[in-house]
PDB file of C-alpha atoms and ligand atoms in Angstrom:
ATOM      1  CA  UNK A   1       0.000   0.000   0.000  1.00 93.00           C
ATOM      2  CA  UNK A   2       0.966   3.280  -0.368  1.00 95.00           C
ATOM      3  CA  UNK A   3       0.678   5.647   2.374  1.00 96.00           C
ATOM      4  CA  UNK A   4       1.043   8.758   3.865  1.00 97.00           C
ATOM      5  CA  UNK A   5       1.934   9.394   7.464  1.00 96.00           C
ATOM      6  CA  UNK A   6       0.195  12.727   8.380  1.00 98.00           C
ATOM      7  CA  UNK A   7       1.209  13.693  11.938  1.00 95.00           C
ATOM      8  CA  UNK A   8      -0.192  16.499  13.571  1.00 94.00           C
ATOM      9  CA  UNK A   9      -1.403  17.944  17.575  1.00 93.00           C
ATOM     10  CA  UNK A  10      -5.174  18.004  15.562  1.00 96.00           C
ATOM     11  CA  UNK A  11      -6.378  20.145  18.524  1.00 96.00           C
ATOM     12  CA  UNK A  12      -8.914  20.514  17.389  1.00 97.00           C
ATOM     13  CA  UNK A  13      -9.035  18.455  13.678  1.00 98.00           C
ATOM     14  CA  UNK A  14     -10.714  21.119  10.869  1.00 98.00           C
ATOM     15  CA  UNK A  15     -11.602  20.795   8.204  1.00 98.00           C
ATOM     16  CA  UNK A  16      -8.765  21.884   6.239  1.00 98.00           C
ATOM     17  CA  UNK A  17      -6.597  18.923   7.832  1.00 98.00           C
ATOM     18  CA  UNK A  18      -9.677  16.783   5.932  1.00 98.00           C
ATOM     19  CA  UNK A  19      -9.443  18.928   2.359  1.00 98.00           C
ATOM     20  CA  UNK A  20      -6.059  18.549   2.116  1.00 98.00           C
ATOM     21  CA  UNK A  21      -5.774  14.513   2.753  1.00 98.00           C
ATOM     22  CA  UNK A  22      -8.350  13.881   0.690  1.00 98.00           C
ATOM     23  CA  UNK A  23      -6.469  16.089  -1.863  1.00 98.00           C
ATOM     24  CA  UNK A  24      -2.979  14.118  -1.617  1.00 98.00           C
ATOM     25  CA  UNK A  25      -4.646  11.002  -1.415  1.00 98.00           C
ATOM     26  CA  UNK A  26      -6.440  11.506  -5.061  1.00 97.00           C
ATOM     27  CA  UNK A  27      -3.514  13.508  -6.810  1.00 97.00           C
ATOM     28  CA  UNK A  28      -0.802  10.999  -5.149  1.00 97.00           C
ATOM     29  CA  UNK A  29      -2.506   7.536  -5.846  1.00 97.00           C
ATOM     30  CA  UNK A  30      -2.439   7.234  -1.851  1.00 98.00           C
ATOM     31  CA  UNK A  31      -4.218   4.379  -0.681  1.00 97.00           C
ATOM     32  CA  UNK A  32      -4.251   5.669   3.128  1.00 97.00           C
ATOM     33  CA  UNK A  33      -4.031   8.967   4.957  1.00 98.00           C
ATOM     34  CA  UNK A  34      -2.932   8.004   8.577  1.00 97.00           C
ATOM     35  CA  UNK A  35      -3.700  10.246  10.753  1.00 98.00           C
ATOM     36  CA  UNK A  36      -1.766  10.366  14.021  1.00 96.00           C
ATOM     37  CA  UNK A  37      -2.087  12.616  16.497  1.00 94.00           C
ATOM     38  CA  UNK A  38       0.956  13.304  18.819  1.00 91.00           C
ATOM     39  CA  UNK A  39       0.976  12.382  22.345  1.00 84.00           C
ATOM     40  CA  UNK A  40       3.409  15.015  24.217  1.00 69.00           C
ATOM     41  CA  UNK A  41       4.322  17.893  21.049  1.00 55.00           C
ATOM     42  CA  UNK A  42       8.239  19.061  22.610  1.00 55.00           C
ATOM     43  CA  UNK A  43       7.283  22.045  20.827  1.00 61.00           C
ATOM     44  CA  UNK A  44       3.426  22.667  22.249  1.00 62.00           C
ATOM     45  CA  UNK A  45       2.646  22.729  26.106  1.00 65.00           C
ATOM     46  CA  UNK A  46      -0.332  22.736  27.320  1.00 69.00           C
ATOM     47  CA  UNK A  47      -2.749  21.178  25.080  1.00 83.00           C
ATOM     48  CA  UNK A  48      -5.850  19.117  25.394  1.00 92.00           C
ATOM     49  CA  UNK A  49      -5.450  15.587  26.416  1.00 90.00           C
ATOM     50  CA  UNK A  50      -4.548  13.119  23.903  1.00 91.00           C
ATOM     51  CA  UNK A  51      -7.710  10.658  24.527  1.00 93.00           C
ATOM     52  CA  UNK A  52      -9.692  13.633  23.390  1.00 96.00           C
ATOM     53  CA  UNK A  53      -7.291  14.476  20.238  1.00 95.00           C
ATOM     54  CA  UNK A  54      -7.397  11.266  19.226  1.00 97.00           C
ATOM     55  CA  UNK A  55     -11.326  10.695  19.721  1.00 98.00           C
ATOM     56  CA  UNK A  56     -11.962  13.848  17.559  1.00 98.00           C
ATOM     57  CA  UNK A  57      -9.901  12.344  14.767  1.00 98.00           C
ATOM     58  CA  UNK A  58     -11.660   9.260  14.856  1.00 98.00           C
ATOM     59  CA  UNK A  59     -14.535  11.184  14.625  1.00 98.00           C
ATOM     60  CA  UNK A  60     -13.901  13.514  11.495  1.00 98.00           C
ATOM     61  CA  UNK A  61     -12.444  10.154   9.815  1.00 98.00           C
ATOM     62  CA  UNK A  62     -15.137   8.152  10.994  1.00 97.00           C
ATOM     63  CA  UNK A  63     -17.095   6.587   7.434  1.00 94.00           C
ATOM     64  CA  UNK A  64     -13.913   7.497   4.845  1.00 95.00           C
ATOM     65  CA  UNK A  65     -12.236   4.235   3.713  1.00 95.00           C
ATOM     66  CA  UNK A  66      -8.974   6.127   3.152  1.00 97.00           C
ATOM     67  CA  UNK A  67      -8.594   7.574   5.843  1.00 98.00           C
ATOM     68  CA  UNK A  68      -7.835   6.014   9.276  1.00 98.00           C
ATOM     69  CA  UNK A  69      -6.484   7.073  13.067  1.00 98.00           C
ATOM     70  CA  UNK A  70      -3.031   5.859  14.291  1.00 95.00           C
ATOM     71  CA  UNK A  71      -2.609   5.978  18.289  1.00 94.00           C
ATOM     72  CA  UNK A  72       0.979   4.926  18.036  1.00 91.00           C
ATOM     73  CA  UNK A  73       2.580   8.074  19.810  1.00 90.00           C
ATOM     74  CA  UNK A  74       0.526   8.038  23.172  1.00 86.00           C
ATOM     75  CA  UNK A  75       2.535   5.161  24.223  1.00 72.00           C
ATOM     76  CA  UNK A  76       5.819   7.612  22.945  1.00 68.00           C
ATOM     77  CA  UNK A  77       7.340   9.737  25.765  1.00 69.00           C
ATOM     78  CA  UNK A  78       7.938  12.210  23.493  1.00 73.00           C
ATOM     79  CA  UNK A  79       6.427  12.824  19.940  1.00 74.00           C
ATOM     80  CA  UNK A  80       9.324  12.180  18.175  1.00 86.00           C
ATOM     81  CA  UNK A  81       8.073  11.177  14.480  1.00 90.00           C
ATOM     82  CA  UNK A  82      11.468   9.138  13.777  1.00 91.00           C
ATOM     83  CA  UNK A  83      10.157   6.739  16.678  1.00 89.00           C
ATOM     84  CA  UNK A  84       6.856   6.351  14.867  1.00 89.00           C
ATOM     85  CA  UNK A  85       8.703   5.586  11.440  1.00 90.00           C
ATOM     86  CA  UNK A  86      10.969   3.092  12.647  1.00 90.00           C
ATOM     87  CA  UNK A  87       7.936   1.187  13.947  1.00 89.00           C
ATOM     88  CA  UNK A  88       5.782   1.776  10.910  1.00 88.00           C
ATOM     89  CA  UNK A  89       8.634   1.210   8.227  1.00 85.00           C
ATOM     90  CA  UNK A  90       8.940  -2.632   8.598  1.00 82.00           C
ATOM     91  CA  UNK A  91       5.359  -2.876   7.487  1.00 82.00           C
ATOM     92  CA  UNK A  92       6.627  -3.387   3.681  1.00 82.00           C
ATOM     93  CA  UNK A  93       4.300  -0.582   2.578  1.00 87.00           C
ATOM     94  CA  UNK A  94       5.272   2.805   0.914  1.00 91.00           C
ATOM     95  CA  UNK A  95       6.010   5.137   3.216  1.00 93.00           C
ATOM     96  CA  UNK A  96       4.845   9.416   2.574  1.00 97.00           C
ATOM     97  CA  UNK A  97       4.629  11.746   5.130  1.00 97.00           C
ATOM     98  CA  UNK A  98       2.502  14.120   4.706  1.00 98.00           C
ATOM     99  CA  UNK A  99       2.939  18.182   6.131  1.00 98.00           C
ATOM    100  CA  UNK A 100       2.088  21.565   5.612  1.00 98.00           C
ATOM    101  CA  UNK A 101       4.786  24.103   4.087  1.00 98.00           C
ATOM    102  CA  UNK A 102       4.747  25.783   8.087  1.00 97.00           C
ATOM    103  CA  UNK A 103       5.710  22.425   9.824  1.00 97.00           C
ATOM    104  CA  UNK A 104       8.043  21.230   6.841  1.00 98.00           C
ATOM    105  CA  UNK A 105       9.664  24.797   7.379  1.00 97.00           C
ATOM    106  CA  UNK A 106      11.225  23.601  10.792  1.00 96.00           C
ATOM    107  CA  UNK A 107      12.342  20.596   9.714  1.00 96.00           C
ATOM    108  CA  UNK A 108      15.671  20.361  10.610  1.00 97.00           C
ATOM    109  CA  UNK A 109      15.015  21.482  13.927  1.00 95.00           C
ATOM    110  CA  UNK A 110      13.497  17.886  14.417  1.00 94.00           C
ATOM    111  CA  UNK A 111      15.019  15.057  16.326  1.00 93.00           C
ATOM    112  CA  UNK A 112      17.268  12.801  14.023  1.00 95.00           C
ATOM    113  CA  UNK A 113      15.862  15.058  10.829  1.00 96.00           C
ATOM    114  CA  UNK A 114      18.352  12.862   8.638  1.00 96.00           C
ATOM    115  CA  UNK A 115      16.980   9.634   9.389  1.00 95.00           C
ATOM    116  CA  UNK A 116      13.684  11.061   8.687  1.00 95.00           C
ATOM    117  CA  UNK A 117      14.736  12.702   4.836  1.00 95.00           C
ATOM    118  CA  UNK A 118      16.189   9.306   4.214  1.00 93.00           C
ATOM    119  CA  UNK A 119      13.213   7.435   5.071  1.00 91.00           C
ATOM    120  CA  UNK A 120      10.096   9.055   3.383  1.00 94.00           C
ATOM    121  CA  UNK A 121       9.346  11.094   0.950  1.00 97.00           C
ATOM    122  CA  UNK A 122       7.468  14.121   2.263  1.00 98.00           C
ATOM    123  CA  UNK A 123       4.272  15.773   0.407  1.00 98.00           C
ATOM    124  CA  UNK A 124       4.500  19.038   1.605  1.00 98.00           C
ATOM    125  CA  UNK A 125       0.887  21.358   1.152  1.00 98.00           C
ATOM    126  CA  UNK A 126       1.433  25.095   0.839  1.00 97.00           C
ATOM    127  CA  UNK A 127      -0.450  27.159   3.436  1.00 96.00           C
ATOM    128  CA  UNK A 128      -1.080  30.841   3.305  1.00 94.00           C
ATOM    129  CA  UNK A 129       2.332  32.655   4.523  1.00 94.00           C
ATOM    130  CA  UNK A 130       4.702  30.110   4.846  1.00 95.00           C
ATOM    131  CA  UNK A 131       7.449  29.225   2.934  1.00 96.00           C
ATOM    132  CA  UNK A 132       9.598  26.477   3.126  1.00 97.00           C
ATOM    133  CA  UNK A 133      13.355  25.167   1.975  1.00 97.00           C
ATOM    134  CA  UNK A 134      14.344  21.840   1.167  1.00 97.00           C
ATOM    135  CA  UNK A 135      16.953  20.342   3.159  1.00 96.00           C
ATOM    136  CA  UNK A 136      19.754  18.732   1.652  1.00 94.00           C
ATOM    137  CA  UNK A 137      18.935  14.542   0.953  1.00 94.00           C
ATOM    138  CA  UNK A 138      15.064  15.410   1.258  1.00 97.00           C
ATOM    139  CA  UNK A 139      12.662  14.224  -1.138  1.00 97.00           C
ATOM    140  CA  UNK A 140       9.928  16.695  -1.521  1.00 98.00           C
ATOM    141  CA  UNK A 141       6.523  15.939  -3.710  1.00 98.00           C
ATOM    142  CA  UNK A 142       5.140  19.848  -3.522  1.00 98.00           C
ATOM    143  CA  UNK A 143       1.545  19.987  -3.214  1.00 97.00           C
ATOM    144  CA  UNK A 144       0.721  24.026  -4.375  1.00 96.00           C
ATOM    145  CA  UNK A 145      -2.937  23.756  -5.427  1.00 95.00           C
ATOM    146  CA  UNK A 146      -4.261  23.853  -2.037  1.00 95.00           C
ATOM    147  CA  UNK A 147      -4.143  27.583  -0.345  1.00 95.00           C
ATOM    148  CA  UNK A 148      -6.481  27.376   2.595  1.00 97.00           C
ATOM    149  CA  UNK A 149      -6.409  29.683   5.643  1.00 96.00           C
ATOM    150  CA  UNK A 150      -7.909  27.602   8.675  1.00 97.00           C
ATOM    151  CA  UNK A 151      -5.765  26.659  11.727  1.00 97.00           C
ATOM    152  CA  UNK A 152      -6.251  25.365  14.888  1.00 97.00           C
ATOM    153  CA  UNK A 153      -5.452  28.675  16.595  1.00 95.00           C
ATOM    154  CA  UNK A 154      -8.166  30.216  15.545  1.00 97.00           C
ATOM    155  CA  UNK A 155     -10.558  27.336  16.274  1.00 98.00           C
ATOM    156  CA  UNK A 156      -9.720  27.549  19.798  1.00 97.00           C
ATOM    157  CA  UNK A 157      -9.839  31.147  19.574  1.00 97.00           C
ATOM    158  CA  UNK A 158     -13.313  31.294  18.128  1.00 97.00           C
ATOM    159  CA  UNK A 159     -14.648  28.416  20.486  1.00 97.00           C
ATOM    160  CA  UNK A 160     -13.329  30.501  23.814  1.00 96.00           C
ATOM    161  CA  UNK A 161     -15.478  33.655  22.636  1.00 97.00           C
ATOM    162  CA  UNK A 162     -18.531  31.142  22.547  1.00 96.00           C
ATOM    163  CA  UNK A 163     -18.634  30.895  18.622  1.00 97.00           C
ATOM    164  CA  UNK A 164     -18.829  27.185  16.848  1.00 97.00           C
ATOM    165  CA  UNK A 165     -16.431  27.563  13.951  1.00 97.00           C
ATOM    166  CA  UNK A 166     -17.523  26.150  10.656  1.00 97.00           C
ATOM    167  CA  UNK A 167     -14.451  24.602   9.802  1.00 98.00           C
ATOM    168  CA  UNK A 168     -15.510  21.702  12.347  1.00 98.00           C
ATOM    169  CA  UNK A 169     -16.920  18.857  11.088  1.00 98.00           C
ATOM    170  CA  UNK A 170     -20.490  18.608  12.803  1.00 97.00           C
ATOM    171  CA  UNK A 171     -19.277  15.003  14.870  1.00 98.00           C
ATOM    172  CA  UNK A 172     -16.051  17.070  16.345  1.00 98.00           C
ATOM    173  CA  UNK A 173     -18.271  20.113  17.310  1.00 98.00           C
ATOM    174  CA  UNK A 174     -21.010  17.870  19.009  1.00 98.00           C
ATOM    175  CA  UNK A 175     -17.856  16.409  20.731  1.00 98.00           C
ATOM    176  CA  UNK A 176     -16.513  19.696  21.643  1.00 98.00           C
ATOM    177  CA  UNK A 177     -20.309  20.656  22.734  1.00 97.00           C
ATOM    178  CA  UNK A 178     -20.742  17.724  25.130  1.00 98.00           C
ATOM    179  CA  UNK A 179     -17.436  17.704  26.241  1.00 97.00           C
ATOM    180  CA  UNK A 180     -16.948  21.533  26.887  1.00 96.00           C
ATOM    181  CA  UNK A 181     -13.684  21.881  25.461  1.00 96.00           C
ATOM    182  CA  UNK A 182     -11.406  24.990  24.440  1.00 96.00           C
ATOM    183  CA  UNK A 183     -13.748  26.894  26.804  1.00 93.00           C
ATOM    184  CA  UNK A 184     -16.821  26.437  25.008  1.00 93.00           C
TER     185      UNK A 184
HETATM  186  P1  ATP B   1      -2.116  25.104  15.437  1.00 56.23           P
HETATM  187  O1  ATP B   1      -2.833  26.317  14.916  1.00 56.23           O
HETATM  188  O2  ATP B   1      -2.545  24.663  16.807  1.00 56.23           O
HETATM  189  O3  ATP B   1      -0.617  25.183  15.289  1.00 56.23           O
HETATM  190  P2  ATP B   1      -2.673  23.651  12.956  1.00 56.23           P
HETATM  191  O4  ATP B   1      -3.958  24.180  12.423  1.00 56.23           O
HETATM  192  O5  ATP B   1      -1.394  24.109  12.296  1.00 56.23           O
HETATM  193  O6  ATP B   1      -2.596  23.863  14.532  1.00 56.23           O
HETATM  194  P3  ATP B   1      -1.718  20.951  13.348  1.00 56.23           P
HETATM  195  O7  ATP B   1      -2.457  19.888  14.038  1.00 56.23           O
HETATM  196  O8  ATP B   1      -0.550  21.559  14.024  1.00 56.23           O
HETATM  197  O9  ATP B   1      -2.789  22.084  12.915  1.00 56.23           O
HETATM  198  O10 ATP B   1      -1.312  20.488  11.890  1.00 56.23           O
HETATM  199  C1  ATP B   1      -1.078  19.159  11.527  1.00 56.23           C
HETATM  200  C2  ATP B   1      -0.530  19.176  10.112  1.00 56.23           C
HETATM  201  O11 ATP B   1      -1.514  19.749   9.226  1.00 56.23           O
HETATM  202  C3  ATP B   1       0.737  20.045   9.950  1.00 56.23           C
HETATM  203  O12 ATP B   1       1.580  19.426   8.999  1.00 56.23           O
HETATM  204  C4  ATP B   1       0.180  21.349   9.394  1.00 56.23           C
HETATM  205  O13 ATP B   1       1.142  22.048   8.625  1.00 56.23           O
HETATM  206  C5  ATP B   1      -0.957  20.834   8.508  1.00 56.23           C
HETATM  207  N1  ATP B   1      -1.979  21.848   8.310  1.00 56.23           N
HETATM  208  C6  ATP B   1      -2.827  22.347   9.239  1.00 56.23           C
HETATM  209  N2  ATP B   1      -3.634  23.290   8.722  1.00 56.23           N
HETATM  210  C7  ATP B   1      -3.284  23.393   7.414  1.00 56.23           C
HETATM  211  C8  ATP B   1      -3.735  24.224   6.327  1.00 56.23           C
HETATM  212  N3  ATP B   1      -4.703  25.147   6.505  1.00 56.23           N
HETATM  213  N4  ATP B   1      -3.155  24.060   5.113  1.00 56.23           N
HETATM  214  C9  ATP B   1      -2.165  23.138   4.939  1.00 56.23           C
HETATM  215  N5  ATP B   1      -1.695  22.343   5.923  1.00 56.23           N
HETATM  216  C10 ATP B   1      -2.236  22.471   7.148  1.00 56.23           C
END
């Protein structure tokens, strides 16, 4: 199988994470998006718990055959994405990982970055502002069709004030409803 690795803190998911699998998955011949949310981000304190990351993922992917939910990194101390790969890799499949031009743009700042170039190729999505630089030995399938301006930021943002974004898919913001998350 062919398939992309598409690792993320998804809190919350939106729907732009959903656009732009689906997206890669048809213009790449993917035969799986994996989403997999990371346990403990070393670069993002603070955030929601991971059952409640993960569940929303699940959610959002529930009913879309090409999609599916990984919960390899909650057993990881740290969210490390070269852990994840070397437990994935022996799986014989093809290997992508796919990122948006702002989180392929620190790179090189991640843990064992080498080992990660050499392993997968990367399908990076351009996202509005950020610009990106390929590290020497990466192999980089760009992605420039997609230009959509929806983050998680501002989800959490808008849910704090009281508002229900529309870039959550209905199941996630039910979640987020019952479970009074971000403040809502
Ligand atoms: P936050 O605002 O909390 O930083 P985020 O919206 O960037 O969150 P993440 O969960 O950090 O979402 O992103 C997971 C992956 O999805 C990253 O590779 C990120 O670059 C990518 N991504 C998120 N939103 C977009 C978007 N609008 N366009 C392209 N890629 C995106």
């Amino acid at each position: 199988m062919r398939v992309a690795i598409f690792g993320g803190t998804f809190d919350p998911i939106h729907s732009a994470h959903l656009v732009v699998a689906r997206e890669v998955a048809q213009q790449f011949a993917l035969d799986q998006v994996l989403f997999v949310p990371n346990a403990v981000p070393p670069h993002k304190a603070g955030r929601t718990p991971f059952r409640h990351r993960l569940r929303m993922a699940q959610l959002a992917c529930a009913g879309q055959p090409a999609f599916a939910v990984s919960d390899i990194e909650q057993a990881n101390e740290k969210s490390y994405s070269i852990l994840t790969l070397e437990r994935l890799l022996p799986s014989g499949d093809e290997w992508f990982f796919l990122i948006g031009a702002d989180a392929f743009a620190e790179i090189t700042l991640w843990h064992r970055w080498q080992d990660v170039v050499a392993f997968v190729t990367f399908i990076v999505v351009s996202r509005p502002g950020s610009a990106y630089a390929v590290p020497p030995g990466a192999r980089v399938l760009p992605l420039e069709t997609l230009e959509l301006d929806v983050s998680s930021t501002r989800i959490r943002a808008e849910l704090a004030r009281g508002e229900m974004p529309v870039e959550l898919p209905p199941a996630v913001a039910e979640y987020i409803r019952a479970e009074r998350l971000y403040g809502f």
